[in-house]
């Protein structure tokens, strides 16, 4: 016989037994309250009846949510049980776990971050939405400021010490990283947009400025810093832009409004004190990556041609865009439609060269579509207007230092470096890039990129560069042999 048989239970074992009894009894209460039979914990005829005095009802909002989210199923029934037992959402603050414990965050934001990081057994969108709706019944949950407690090694953003933000800011920050990253989860993006819409219905407001959190190591030049930039990423539904614009009802909130006191940055500035610029080269790059597989799509993808048509319909109004901006957006939407149509007609190219040629031509067309924003006269006109009247609330712009031909070179070099037999991969990158740049400028007759009207003059193939490098190597060899 086992010598431990019939031995007294240790204090630890007794505590575990009490916890199981209390948990099981409380779940039974919830089963009755929600009119559903729930099966959690141990059920055995060897256990005696569990008296009501042992019930330990979670006293705070965070504990209720933690209890519900630790279950694998029936969480909405548990939540319904809590409500029927009289447990209403209450605003509660809890210490941070991953950062300074002196900072605190709301139970609501803790729930949002758990969903964002996947730290919950709940995966069903309906169940998550039920908990979300329960939270926002409390107005304090909707508007109260909260720090971020996302794990530093798993996330892209967090709040600076002493800089808590409203739940809406947390949600839009999460949406920003989910919609603009190299890996886009369709369901995650859609759920964030639905949550944002529900928060707006409760009185929350989406801020134009979206760079109030400190960025982590995964930040990149493709990450938007304003709500319009987020909305214009390919896999962000048009519904987000619609909700954002619908709340901008004051005249000074219109994008064409001007102000001399607005700033382009400043995380501590109050809402309404920023103006923003959405860089079209970032949008074009996102679209190209989305079309040609550089972006990993999880759970499917949106029809970006349909989404961009809807976004254009929203922005093609005089209070949001000037004529040049509107024309650039119309051109861009038309090109996206054409590219997708051509891809559907021919889903598989017979030759790798044909596929590469189509990508190159598509890049030219996307850049050409928005080239009006880079025009010298338009840029000078907008700068002169801003000098005397102030900056516009929002504007679509192109960085004057951006040259899509050079961006294409860098992308090609990243791919060719893997082919070690090529001179392109063997020679110093700077040397190859300089030669490539010279060849492109020569082919384009020294024109600026937005002045080039033909695709042939916009691009020099990598094999042409390789031939030039080979000829240069032969010339150097001949000089040495003399």
PDB file of C-alpha atoms in Angstrom, residues 153-426:
ATOM      1  CA  UNK A 153       9.288  41.799 -26.227  1.00  0.00           C
ATOM      2  CA  UNK A 154       6.017  41.046 -27.981  1.00  0.00           C
ATOM      3  CA  UNK A 155       4.615  44.395 -28.936  1.00  0.00           C
ATOM      4  CA  UNK A 156       5.265  47.487 -30.973  1.00  0.00           C
ATOM      5  CA  UNK A 157       4.114  50.205 -28.618  1.00  0.00           C
ATOM      6  CA  UNK A 158       3.624  51.231 -25.028  1.00  0.00           C
ATOM      7  CA  UNK A 159       2.948  54.409 -23.110  1.00  0.00           C
ATOM      8  CA  UNK A 160       5.713  56.552 -21.721  1.00  0.00           C
ATOM      9  CA  UNK A 161       5.642  56.805 -17.916  1.00  0.00           C
ATOM     10  CA  UNK A 162       3.099  59.365 -16.839  1.00  0.00           C
ATOM     11  CA  UNK A 163       1.448  59.464 -20.250  1.00  0.00           C
ATOM     12  CA  UNK A 164      -1.740  57.376 -19.984  1.00  0.00           C
ATOM     13  CA  UNK A 165      -4.177  57.426 -22.884  1.00  0.00           C
ATOM     14  CA  UNK A 166      -7.909  56.914 -23.408  1.00  0.00           C
ATOM     15  CA  UNK A 167      -9.098  53.450 -24.561  1.00  0.00           C
ATOM     16  CA  UNK A 168      -9.806  54.842 -28.050  1.00  0.00           C
ATOM     17  CA  UNK A 169      -6.143  55.806 -28.411  1.00  0.00           C
ATOM     18  CA  UNK A 170      -5.077  52.317 -27.344  1.00  0.00           C
ATOM     19  CA  UNK A 171      -7.400  50.722 -29.893  1.00  0.00           C
ATOM     20  CA  UNK A 172      -6.339  52.926 -32.803  1.00  0.00           C
ATOM     21  CA  UNK A 173      -2.696  52.331 -31.914  1.00  0.00           C
ATOM     22  CA  UNK A 174      -3.309  48.576 -32.042  1.00  0.00           C
ATOM     23  CA  UNK A 175      -5.124  48.973 -35.360  1.00  0.00           C
ATOM     24  CA  UNK A 176      -2.201  51.000 -36.699  1.00  0.00           C
ATOM     25  CA  UNK A 177       0.284  48.201 -36.081  1.00  0.00           C
ATOM     26  CA  UNK A 178      -2.074  45.454 -37.207  1.00  0.00           C
ATOM     27  CA  UNK A 179      -3.009  47.153 -40.494  1.00  0.00           C
ATOM     28  CA  UNK A 180       0.451  48.402 -41.494  1.00  0.00           C
ATOM     29  CA  UNK A 181       2.663  45.463 -40.590  1.00  0.00           C
ATOM     30  CA  UNK A 182       4.249  42.770 -42.722  1.00  0.00           C
ATOM     31  CA  UNK A 183       1.652  40.323 -41.405  1.00  0.00           C
ATOM     32  CA  UNK A 184      -2.002  41.389 -41.485  1.00  0.00           C
ATOM     33  CA  UNK A 185      -4.711  39.386 -39.716  1.00  0.00           C
ATOM     34  CA  UNK A 186      -8.012  40.183 -41.399  1.00  0.00           C
ATOM     35  CA  UNK A 187     -10.179  39.219 -38.427  1.00  0.00           C
ATOM     36  CA  UNK A 188      -8.016  41.154 -35.969  1.00  0.00           C
ATOM     37  CA  UNK A 189      -8.188  44.331 -38.057  1.00  0.00           C
ATOM     38  CA  UNK A 190     -11.920  43.991 -38.585  1.00  0.00           C
ATOM     39  CA  UNK A 191     -12.557  43.394 -34.887  1.00  0.00           C
ATOM     40  CA  UNK A 192     -10.571  46.508 -33.929  1.00  0.00           C
ATOM     41  CA  UNK A 193     -12.614  48.575 -36.394  1.00  0.00           C
ATOM     42  CA  UNK A 194     -15.865  47.227 -34.970  1.00  0.00           C
ATOM     43  CA  UNK A 195     -14.714  48.008 -31.422  1.00  0.00           C
ATOM     44  CA  UNK A 196     -13.740  51.532 -32.451  1.00  0.00           C
ATOM     45  CA  UNK A 197     -17.159  52.063 -34.019  1.00  0.00           C
ATOM     46  CA  UNK A 198     -18.887  50.883 -30.822  1.00  0.00           C
ATOM     47  CA  UNK A 199     -16.716  53.209 -28.725  1.00  0.00           C
ATOM     48  CA  UNK A 200     -17.604  56.138 -30.992  1.00  0.00           C
ATOM     49  CA  UNK A 201     -21.285  55.326 -30.492  1.00  0.00           C
ATOM     50  CA  UNK A 202     -20.640  55.766 -26.751  1.00  0.00           C
ATOM     51  CA  UNK A 203     -19.108  59.196 -27.232  1.00  0.00           C
ATOM     52  CA  UNK A 204     -15.426  58.436 -27.780  1.00  0.00           C
ATOM     53  CA  UNK A 205     -13.594  60.323 -30.545  1.00  0.00           C
ATOM     54  CA  UNK A 206     -10.835  59.181 -32.896  1.00  0.00           C
ATOM     55  CA  UNK A 207      -7.933  61.614 -32.756  1.00  0.00           C
ATOM     56  CA  UNK A 208      -6.292  62.760 -36.000  1.00  0.00           C
ATOM     57  CA  UNK A 209      -2.837  62.525 -34.411  1.00  0.00           C
ATOM     58  CA  UNK A 210      -1.819  58.907 -33.869  1.00  0.00           C
ATOM     59  CA  UNK A 211       1.741  59.000 -32.577  1.00  0.00           C
ATOM     60  CA  UNK A 212       1.119  59.439 -28.872  1.00  0.00           C
ATOM     61  CA  UNK A 213       2.729  56.148 -27.885  1.00  0.00           C
ATOM     62  CA  UNK A 214       6.428  55.451 -27.816  1.00  0.00           C
ATOM     63  CA  UNK A 215       7.394  53.155 -30.675  1.00  0.00           C
ATOM     64  CA  UNK A 216       9.341  49.939 -30.178  1.00  0.00           C
ATOM     65  CA  UNK A 217      12.046  48.361 -32.305  1.00  0.00           C
ATOM     66  CA  UNK A 218       9.603  47.228 -34.983  1.00  0.00           C
ATOM     67  CA  UNK A 219       8.737  50.741 -36.095  1.00  0.00           C
ATOM     68  CA  UNK A 220       9.346  51.576 -39.750  1.00  0.00           C
ATOM     69  CA  UNK A 221       8.859  54.379 -42.220  1.00  0.00           C
ATOM     70  CA  UNK A 222       5.707  52.632 -43.416  1.00  0.00           C
ATOM     71  CA  UNK A 223       3.960  53.034 -40.058  1.00  0.00           C
ATOM     72  CA  UNK A 224       1.309  55.803 -40.203  1.00  0.00           C
ATOM     73  CA  UNK A 225       1.290  58.604 -37.650  1.00  0.00           C
ATOM     74  CA  UNK A 226      -2.272  59.806 -38.178  1.00  0.00           C
ATOM     75  CA  UNK A 227      -5.767  58.376 -38.523  1.00  0.00           C
ATOM     76  CA  UNK A 228      -5.989  59.065 -42.271  1.00  0.00           C
ATOM     77  CA  UNK A 229      -2.746  57.192 -42.863  1.00  0.00           C
ATOM     78  CA  UNK A 230      -4.143  54.221 -40.946  1.00  0.00           C
ATOM     79  CA  UNK A 231      -7.384  54.357 -42.923  1.00  0.00           C
ATOM     80  CA  UNK A 232      -5.528  54.411 -46.250  1.00  0.00           C
ATOM     81  CA  UNK A 233      -3.612  51.173 -45.638  1.00  0.00           C
ATOM     82  CA  UNK A 234      -4.941  48.486 -48.016  1.00  0.00           C
ATOM     83  CA  UNK A 235      -6.405  46.076 -45.460  1.00  0.00           C
ATOM     84  CA  UNK A 236      -8.062  48.687 -43.234  1.00  0.00           C
ATOM     85  CA  UNK A 237     -11.817  48.651 -43.977  1.00  0.00           C
ATOM     86  CA  UNK A 238     -13.386  51.839 -45.315  1.00  0.00           C
ATOM     87  CA  UNK A 239     -15.686  51.775 -42.276  1.00  0.00           C
ATOM     88  CA  UNK A 240     -12.859  53.151 -40.110  1.00  0.00           C
ATOM     89  CA  UNK A 241     -12.466  56.207 -42.353  1.00  0.00           C
ATOM     90  CA  UNK A 242     -16.238  56.676 -42.441  1.00  0.00           C
ATOM     91  CA  UNK A 243     -16.502  56.695 -38.633  1.00  0.00           C
ATOM     92  CA  UNK A 244     -13.503  58.999 -38.308  1.00  0.00           C
ATOM     93  CA  UNK A 245     -14.867  61.563 -40.768  1.00  0.00           C
ATOM     94  CA  UNK A 246     -18.402  61.396 -39.364  1.00  0.00           C
ATOM     95  CA  UNK A 247     -17.175  62.742 -36.013  1.00  0.00           C
ATOM     96  CA  UNK A 248     -15.406  65.732 -37.570  1.00  0.00           C
ATOM     97  CA  UNK A 249     -18.379  68.071 -37.694  1.00  0.00           C
ATOM     98  CA  UNK A 250     -16.703  71.378 -36.796  1.00  0.00           C
ATOM     99  CA  UNK A 251     -15.329  73.668 -39.471  1.00  0.00           C
ATOM    100  CA  UNK A 252     -11.800  73.700 -38.042  1.00  0.00           C
ATOM    101  CA  UNK A 253     -11.771  69.889 -38.161  1.00  0.00           C
ATOM    102  CA  UNK A 254     -12.166  69.815 -41.933  1.00  0.00           C
ATOM    103  CA  UNK A 255      -8.960  68.830 -43.719  1.00  0.00           C
ATOM    104  CA  UNK A 256      -8.869  72.030 -45.785  1.00  0.00           C
ATOM    105  CA  UNK A 257      -9.091  74.204 -42.647  1.00  0.00           C
ATOM    106  CA  UNK A 258      -5.893  76.092 -41.788  1.00  0.00           C
ATOM    107  CA  UNK A 259      -4.352  77.162 -38.506  1.00  0.00           C
ATOM    108  CA  UNK A 260      -1.093  78.763 -37.430  1.00  0.00           C
ATOM    109  CA  UNK A 261      -1.008  77.257 -33.939  1.00  0.00           C
ATOM    110  CA  UNK A 262      -1.302  73.599 -34.904  1.00  0.00           C
ATOM    111  CA  UNK A 263       1.731  71.346 -34.579  1.00  0.00           C
ATOM    112  CA  UNK A 264       2.788  68.307 -36.586  1.00  0.00           C
ATOM    113  CA  UNK A 265       4.020  66.412 -33.516  1.00  0.00           C
ATOM    114  CA  UNK A 266       3.897  66.437 -29.746  1.00  0.00           C
ATOM    115  CA  UNK A 267       2.456  63.519 -27.822  1.00  0.00           C
ATOM    116  CA  UNK A 268       1.525  65.713 -24.853  1.00  0.00           C
ATOM    117  CA  UNK A 269      -0.489  68.241 -26.849  1.00  0.00           C
ATOM    118  CA  UNK A 270      -4.264  68.052 -26.358  1.00  0.00           C
ATOM    119  CA  UNK A 271      -6.595  66.814 -29.048  1.00  0.00           C
ATOM    120  CA  UNK A 272      -7.294  69.284 -31.805  1.00  0.00           C
ATOM    121  CA  UNK A 273      -3.842  70.885 -31.655  1.00  0.00           C
ATOM    122  CA  UNK A 274      -2.260  68.848 -34.447  1.00  0.00           C
ATOM    123  CA  UNK A 275      -2.193  68.939 -38.210  1.00  0.00           C
ATOM    124  CA  UNK A 276      -1.147  65.884 -40.191  1.00  0.00           C
ATOM    125  CA  UNK A 277       0.367  64.859 -43.501  1.00  0.00           C
ATOM    126  CA  UNK A 278      -0.228  61.452 -45.052  1.00  0.00           C
ATOM    127  CA  UNK A 279       2.693  60.479 -47.245  1.00  0.00           C
ATOM    128  CA  UNK A 280       1.411  58.996 -50.469  1.00  0.00           C
ATOM    129  CA  UNK A 281       4.657  57.098 -51.119  1.00  0.00           C
ATOM    130  CA  UNK A 282       3.896  55.046 -48.017  1.00  0.00           C
ATOM    131  CA  UNK A 283       0.381  54.252 -49.272  1.00  0.00           C
ATOM    132  CA  UNK A 284       1.711  53.295 -52.722  1.00  0.00           C
ATOM    133  CA  UNK A 285       4.301  51.008 -51.134  1.00  0.00           C
ATOM    134  CA  UNK A 286       1.676  49.354 -48.938  1.00  0.00           C
ATOM    135  CA  UNK A 287      -0.553  48.771 -51.964  1.00  0.00           C
ATOM    136  CA  UNK A 288       2.279  47.266 -53.996  1.00  0.00           C
ATOM    137  CA  UNK A 289       3.272  44.966 -51.124  1.00  0.00           C
ATOM    138  CA  UNK A 290      -0.339  43.908 -50.677  1.00  0.00           C
ATOM    139  CA  UNK A 291      -0.830  43.175 -54.374  1.00  0.00           C
ATOM    140  CA  UNK A 292       2.353  41.203 -54.950  1.00  0.00           C
ATOM    141  CA  UNK A 293       2.678  39.052 -51.872  1.00  0.00           C
ATOM    142  CA  UNK A 294       5.196  40.919 -49.720  1.00  0.00           C
ATOM    143  CA  UNK A 295       2.471  41.206 -47.074  1.00  0.00           C
ATOM    144  CA  UNK A 296       1.387  37.992 -45.362  1.00  0.00           C
ATOM    145  CA  UNK A 297      -2.392  37.778 -45.064  1.00  0.00           C
ATOM    146  CA  UNK A 298      -3.889  35.721 -42.245  1.00  0.00           C
ATOM    147  CA  UNK A 299      -7.535  34.703 -42.538  1.00  0.00           C
ATOM    148  CA  UNK A 300      -7.997  36.085 -46.035  1.00  0.00           C
ATOM    149  CA  UNK A 301      -7.849  39.604 -47.398  1.00  0.00           C
ATOM    150  CA  UNK A 302     -10.154  42.450 -48.307  1.00  0.00           C
ATOM    151  CA  UNK A 303     -10.957  43.362 -51.898  1.00  0.00           C
ATOM    152  CA  UNK A 304      -8.812  46.463 -51.834  1.00  0.00           C
ATOM    153  CA  UNK A 305     -10.257  47.785 -55.099  1.00  0.00           C
ATOM    154  CA  UNK A 306     -13.703  47.906 -53.479  1.00  0.00           C
ATOM    155  CA  UNK A 307     -12.347  49.370 -50.241  1.00  0.00           C
ATOM    156  CA  UNK A 308     -10.428  52.113 -52.043  1.00  0.00           C
ATOM    157  CA  UNK A 309     -13.455  53.030 -54.122  1.00  0.00           C
ATOM    158  CA  UNK A 310     -15.392  53.466 -50.871  1.00  0.00           C
ATOM    159  CA  UNK A 311     -12.568  55.526 -49.358  1.00  0.00           C
ATOM    160  CA  UNK A 312     -12.411  57.709 -52.457  1.00  0.00           C
ATOM    161  CA  UNK A 313     -16.158  58.351 -52.234  1.00  0.00           C
ATOM    162  CA  UNK A 314     -15.650  59.598 -48.675  1.00  0.00           C
ATOM    163  CA  UNK A 315     -12.605  61.782 -49.384  1.00  0.00           C
ATOM    164  CA  UNK A 316     -13.694  63.172 -52.745  1.00  0.00           C
ATOM    165  CA  UNK A 317     -15.385  66.135 -51.061  1.00  0.00           C
ATOM    166  CA  UNK A 318     -14.186  69.777 -50.970  1.00  0.00           C
ATOM    167  CA  UNK A 319     -13.914  69.786 -47.165  1.00  0.00           C
ATOM    168  CA  UNK A 320     -11.421  66.898 -47.229  1.00  0.00           C
ATOM    169  CA  UNK A 321      -9.261  67.264 -50.371  1.00  0.00           C
ATOM    170  CA  UNK A 322      -8.232  69.877 -52.903  1.00  0.00           C
ATOM    171  CA  UNK A 323      -8.426  69.211 -56.643  1.00  0.00           C
ATOM    172  CA  UNK A 324      -4.877  67.855 -56.953  1.00  0.00           C
ATOM    173  CA  UNK A 325      -5.282  65.486 -54.017  1.00  0.00           C
ATOM    174  CA  UNK A 326      -8.645  64.262 -55.264  1.00  0.00           C
ATOM    175  CA  UNK A 327      -7.238  63.649 -58.746  1.00  0.00           C
ATOM    176  CA  UNK A 328      -4.307  61.688 -57.316  1.00  0.00           C
ATOM    177  CA  UNK A 329      -6.705  59.523 -55.316  1.00  0.00           C
ATOM    178  CA  UNK A 330      -8.915  58.938 -58.348  1.00  0.00           C
ATOM    179  CA  UNK A 331      -5.880  57.980 -60.437  1.00  0.00           C
ATOM    180  CA  UNK A 332      -4.658  55.618 -57.743  1.00  0.00           C
ATOM    181  CA  UNK A 333      -8.000  53.851 -57.385  1.00  0.00           C
ATOM    182  CA  UNK A 334      -8.236  53.443 -61.156  1.00  0.00           C
ATOM    183  CA  UNK A 335      -4.757  51.896 -61.344  1.00  0.00           C
ATOM    184  CA  UNK A 336      -5.506  49.502 -58.469  1.00  0.00           C
ATOM    185  CA  UNK A 337      -8.676  48.401 -60.263  1.00  0.00           C
ATOM    186  CA  UNK A 338      -6.778  47.842 -63.524  1.00  0.00           C
ATOM    187  CA  UNK A 339      -3.944  45.888 -61.902  1.00  0.00           C
ATOM    188  CA  UNK A 340      -6.312  43.589 -60.028  1.00  0.00           C
ATOM    189  CA  UNK A 341      -8.370  43.033 -63.168  1.00  0.00           C
ATOM    190  CA  UNK A 342      -5.262  42.065 -65.132  1.00  0.00           C
ATOM    191  CA  UNK A 343      -4.093  39.766 -62.341  1.00  0.00           C
ATOM    192  CA  UNK A 344      -7.453  37.998 -62.357  1.00  0.00           C
ATOM    193  CA  UNK A 345      -7.317  37.491 -66.126  1.00  0.00           C
ATOM    194  CA  UNK A 346      -3.858  35.964 -65.962  1.00  0.00           C
ATOM    195  CA  UNK A 347      -3.216  34.446 -62.559  1.00  0.00           C
ATOM    196  CA  UNK A 348      -0.022  32.648 -63.576  1.00  0.00           C
ATOM    197  CA  UNK A 349       2.641  34.101 -65.831  1.00  0.00           C
ATOM    198  CA  UNK A 350       4.177  31.691 -68.338  1.00  0.00           C
ATOM    199  CA  UNK A 351       7.657  33.111 -67.835  1.00  0.00           C
ATOM    200  CA  UNK A 352       9.300  34.474 -64.701  1.00  0.00           C
ATOM    201  CA  UNK A 353      10.474  37.455 -66.756  1.00  0.00           C
ATOM    202  CA  UNK A 354       6.892  38.274 -67.672  1.00  0.00           C
ATOM    203  CA  UNK A 355       5.876  38.249 -64.018  1.00  0.00           C
ATOM    204  CA  UNK A 356       8.792  40.495 -63.077  1.00  0.00           C
ATOM    205  CA  UNK A 357       7.953  42.809 -65.954  1.00  0.00           C
ATOM    206  CA  UNK A 358       4.332  43.087 -64.828  1.00  0.00           C
ATOM    207  CA  UNK A 359       5.436  43.970 -61.293  1.00  0.00           C
ATOM    208  CA  UNK A 360       7.825  46.605 -62.602  1.00  0.00           C
ATOM    209  CA  UNK A 361       5.159  48.119 -64.826  1.00  0.00           C
ATOM    210  CA  UNK A 362       2.640  48.059 -61.960  1.00  0.00           C
ATOM    211  CA  UNK A 363       5.083  49.928 -59.718  1.00  0.00           C
ATOM    212  CA  UNK A 364       5.481  52.590 -62.405  1.00  0.00           C
ATOM    213  CA  UNK A 365       1.713  52.926 -62.814  1.00  0.00           C
ATOM    214  CA  UNK A 366       1.094  53.278 -59.070  1.00  0.00           C
ATOM    215  CA  UNK A 367       3.761  55.961 -58.750  1.00  0.00           C
ATOM    216  CA  UNK A 368       2.636  57.734 -61.898  1.00  0.00           C
ATOM    217  CA  UNK A 369      -0.915  57.879 -60.527  1.00  0.00           C
ATOM    218  CA  UNK A 370       0.090  60.130 -57.619  1.00  0.00           C
ATOM    219  CA  UNK A 371       2.845  62.081 -59.390  1.00  0.00           C
ATOM    220  CA  UNK A 372       0.753  65.262 -59.450  1.00  0.00           C
ATOM    221  CA  UNK A 373       1.415  65.690 -55.726  1.00  0.00           C
ATOM    222  CA  UNK A 374       5.174  65.835 -56.408  1.00  0.00           C
ATOM    223  CA  UNK A 375       4.911  68.501 -59.091  1.00  0.00           C
ATOM    224  CA  UNK A 376       7.215  71.467 -58.405  1.00  0.00           C
ATOM    225  CA  UNK A 377       4.549  74.093 -59.023  1.00  0.00           C
ATOM    226  CA  UNK A 378       1.963  72.379 -56.794  1.00  0.00           C
ATOM    227  CA  UNK A 379       4.478  71.933 -53.995  1.00  0.00           C
ATOM    228  CA  UNK A 380       5.594  75.557 -54.223  1.00  0.00           C
ATOM    229  CA  UNK A 381       1.980  76.724 -54.205  1.00  0.00           C
ATOM    230  CA  UNK A 382       1.089  74.759 -51.060  1.00  0.00           C
ATOM    231  CA  UNK A 383       4.242  75.874 -49.247  1.00  0.00           C
ATOM    232  CA  UNK A 384       3.562  79.506 -50.078  1.00  0.00           C
ATOM    233  CA  UNK A 385      -0.046  79.239 -48.896  1.00  0.00           C
ATOM    234  CA  UNK A 386       1.004  77.601 -45.607  1.00  0.00           C
ATOM    235  CA  UNK A 387       3.608  80.301 -45.033  1.00  0.00           C
ATOM    236  CA  UNK A 388       0.983  83.045 -44.944  1.00  0.00           C
ATOM    237  CA  UNK A 389      -2.164  81.280 -43.758  1.00  0.00           C
ATOM    238  CA  UNK A 390      -0.940  78.378 -41.646  1.00  0.00           C
ATOM    239  CA  UNK A 391      -0.865  74.638 -42.127  1.00  0.00           C
ATOM    240  CA  UNK A 392      -3.834  72.700 -43.382  1.00  0.00           C
ATOM    241  CA  UNK A 393      -5.454  70.323 -40.906  1.00  0.00           C
ATOM    242  CA  UNK A 394      -4.589  67.382 -43.154  1.00  0.00           C
ATOM    243  CA  UNK A 395      -2.903  67.049 -46.501  1.00  0.00           C
ATOM    244  CA  UNK A 396      -1.834  64.214 -48.805  1.00  0.00           C
ATOM    245  CA  UNK A 397       1.803  64.831 -49.710  1.00  0.00           C
ATOM    246  CA  UNK A 398       4.873  63.231 -51.238  1.00  0.00           C
ATOM    247  CA  UNK A 399       8.263  63.573 -49.572  1.00  0.00           C
ATOM    248  CA  UNK A 400      10.431  65.734 -51.877  1.00  0.00           C
ATOM    249  CA  UNK A 401      13.383  63.418 -51.187  1.00  0.00           C
ATOM    250  CA  UNK A 402      11.514  60.306 -52.322  1.00  0.00           C
ATOM    251  CA  UNK A 403      12.401  58.786 -55.673  1.00  0.00           C
ATOM    252  CA  UNK A 404      10.495  55.560 -56.435  1.00  0.00           C
ATOM    253  CA  UNK A 405      13.153  54.551 -58.948  1.00  0.00           C
ATOM    254  CA  UNK A 406      15.773  54.485 -56.201  1.00  0.00           C
ATOM    255  CA  UNK A 407      13.415  52.652 -53.852  1.00  0.00           C
ATOM    256  CA  UNK A 408      13.009  50.031 -56.562  1.00  0.00           C
ATOM    257  CA  UNK A 409      16.809  49.705 -56.830  1.00  0.00           C
ATOM    258  CA  UNK A 410      17.116  49.005 -53.105  1.00  0.00           C
ATOM    259  CA  UNK A 411      14.367  46.396 -53.309  1.00  0.00           C
ATOM    260  CA  UNK A 412      16.074  44.691 -56.266  1.00  0.00           C
ATOM    261  CA  UNK A 413      19.441  44.701 -54.498  1.00  0.00           C
ATOM    262  CA  UNK A 414      17.866  43.020 -51.478  1.00  0.00           C
ATOM    263  CA  UNK A 415      16.777  40.179 -53.764  1.00  0.00           C
ATOM    264  CA  UNK A 416      19.893  39.939 -55.961  1.00  0.00           C
ATOM    265  CA  UNK A 417      22.268  39.760 -53.017  1.00  0.00           C
ATOM    266  CA  UNK A 418      21.055  36.189 -52.488  1.00  0.00           C
ATOM    267  CA  UNK A 419      22.469  35.179 -55.889  1.00  0.00           C
ATOM    268  CA  UNK A 420      26.174  35.003 -55.063  1.00  0.00           C
ATOM    269  CA  UNK A 421      27.319  34.272 -58.634  1.00  0.00           C
ATOM    270  CA  UNK A 422      26.267  37.728 -59.839  1.00  0.00           C
ATOM    271  CA  UNK A 423      28.577  40.708 -59.744  1.00  0.00           C
ATOM    272  CA  UNK A 424      25.640  42.661 -58.319  1.00  0.00           C
ATOM    273  CA  UNK A 425      25.930  40.502 -55.209  1.00  0.00           C
ATOM    274  CA  UNK A 426      29.730  40.401 -55.080  1.00  0.00           C
TER     275      UNK A 426
END
